[in-house]
Amino acid sequence: MSSSEKAAPVKIHQLGWILVFAVVYADIGTSIFYVPGILYGGIGYLATLAQVITLGVFISIALKYVEICRRCPDGGGVVSVNREAFSNLTFLPLMGGALITVDYFLTSAISGVSGLFYLASLYPPAKIWVVPAAMVLFTILMILNLIGIRESASLTSTFATFEMIVIFGLLGACGWWLFAHHAWGPLLSQVFHPGVQLTLPLLLTGYASTWLAYSGLESAAQLSGAMKEPVGKTARKAMWLVIIVVGLLSPTITASALYIVPDNIKKNDPESLLSALGLATGGHVLEWGVVLAATTLLLMACNTAMVGNYHVNVRLSDLGFMPSFLRKRHPRLGTPYWSIIISALIPMVIILITQGDVDALGDLYNFGLLGTLTLSSIAVDSLRWRDGERDAKFWFGLFTSFALLAAWVINMVNKPHALLFGGGLAAILIAVGMSRSEEHTSELQS
């Protein structure tokens, strides 16, 4: 899930690696709460094994983002790295901006809805009010952002730390439950023998579906302008800690949830699977802890994605890719009010269309996420080639780009509605950007 400019007004190059880790983890860590339910609905008990398979590519692209931070120390993420790699191809930076915009819209929507579903898990009849509550939530966040209230990196790190404490506590409770029920062997058997024939097409589908579990990496590149120098060293330390923590927590939580939580809950209440896991292994105290951690971090991720989105809109407008009104600021409040309004309204429309269906939102989210990661990875490959790098790192990085592209294509084939929505929205943004870019160039020449 994405954070960047999103996080806090901070002084340039003031964030140490611990705070960078916390902000990036706050993005990725939110997926822990909704991914197990989404994956179970899509690929069943194959979910954990698919996450383990995806882990290697996740590590490689995470390290590529360290390089993006080093090469683009002023931030900008996928737009900046594609401008550096393909300076003569206006289309690619614009495409990156369009895809990250789609990514932000879906991050806001899925985070906001998931946070409300966790809150409603304490009183299940309240689930019918999640969509109306989401409209109220986005209206409040829009007003707060119009006023100019944003969270700080230190506040984000506080919530991320609380979430990690709760999740590690949940893992400890799961470990004790498995020990008490002599269930370690059956759990491992379920992971590696998920009850389906492990054909290549099924494994590829599972691999492509699990990228939701590792969403949020792109926030690191957006944060580079606030990292302590040397930026590359700060990013590398932070990202390795992200890799270790996420690589440990994500598959383990999924495996525990799919084994311990009863089938009827997995089928009927997949949106709040971890609160059910907390109740099953630690009673109501742990259930409430999970709900509090999930709700606060997910709602914060919802807001940070909105902030990141309107910053990207302003950036694209500054570059001449988007209409100038998107960077127009309120005369008294000083905020880019049109960008903020759009960043709130489009996720609201998406939630209304999907009726808050987390599975549908996850399908849509994967399109922008994988597109952004793929373009970023290809840009790094291009820069390494230009710099004369032909070592093992280059070739493994090239493999990573192909692996990400494959996941993106598989998702587009298997989820045509996601391609229709994400591709359609991205195409509109690219068309507007290309026409605006031509006008901007003509104005500069005249």
mmCIF file of C-alpha atoms in Angstrom, residues 11-17 20 69-70 72-75 223-237:
data_model
loop_
_atom_site.group_PDB
_atom_site.id
_atom_site.type_symbol
_atom_site.label_atom_id
_atom_site.label_comp_id
_atom_site.label_asym_id
_atom_site.label_seq_id
_atom_site.Cartn_x
_atom_site.Cartn_y
_atom_site.Cartn_z
ATOM 1 C CA LYS A 11 12.521 18.404 6.532
ATOM 2 C CA ILE A 12 14.632 17.418 3.550
ATOM 3 C CA HIS A 13 16.917 14.435 4.265
ATOM 4 C CA GLN A 14 15.956 14.049 7.922
ATOM 5 C CA LEU A 15 14.494 10.529 8.042
ATOM 6 C CA GLY A 16 16.824 7.860 9.408
ATOM 7 C CA TRP A 17 16.546 4.243 8.337
ATOM 8 C CA VAL A 20 11.979 4.966 6.719
ATOM 9 C CA CYS A 69 16.193 5.879 -4.055
ATOM 10 C CA ARG A 70 19.919 6.339 -4.730
ATOM 11 C CA CYS A 72 16.454 9.672 -7.614
ATOM 12 C CA PRO A 73 17.301 11.233 -4.224
ATOM 13 C CA ASP A 74 14.647 13.927 -4.628
ATOM 14 C CA GLY A 75 11.781 11.419 -4.763
ATOM 15 C CA LEU A 223 10.389 8.941 0.452
ATOM 16 C CA SER A 224 13.943 9.303 -0.864
ATOM 17 C CA GLY A 225 13.789 13.106 -0.760
ATOM 18 C CA ALA A 226 13.319 12.914 3.017
ATOM 19 C CA MET A 227 15.939 10.233 3.780
ATOM 20 C CA LYS A 228 19.168 11.016 5.597
ATOM 21 C CA GLU A 229 22.215 11.116 3.372
ATOM 22 C CA PRO A 230 23.744 9.048 1.976
ATOM 23 C CA VAL A 231 20.295 8.128 0.696
ATOM 24 C CA GLY A 232 21.386 4.776 -0.736
ATOM 25 C CA LYS A 233 22.756 3.583 2.604
ATOM 26 C CA THR A 234 19.644 4.696 4.511
ATOM 27 C CA ALA A 235 17.349 3.036 1.979
ATOM 28 C CA ARG A 236 19.365 -0.201 1.978
ATOM 29 C CA LYS A 237 19.206 -0.614 5.770
#
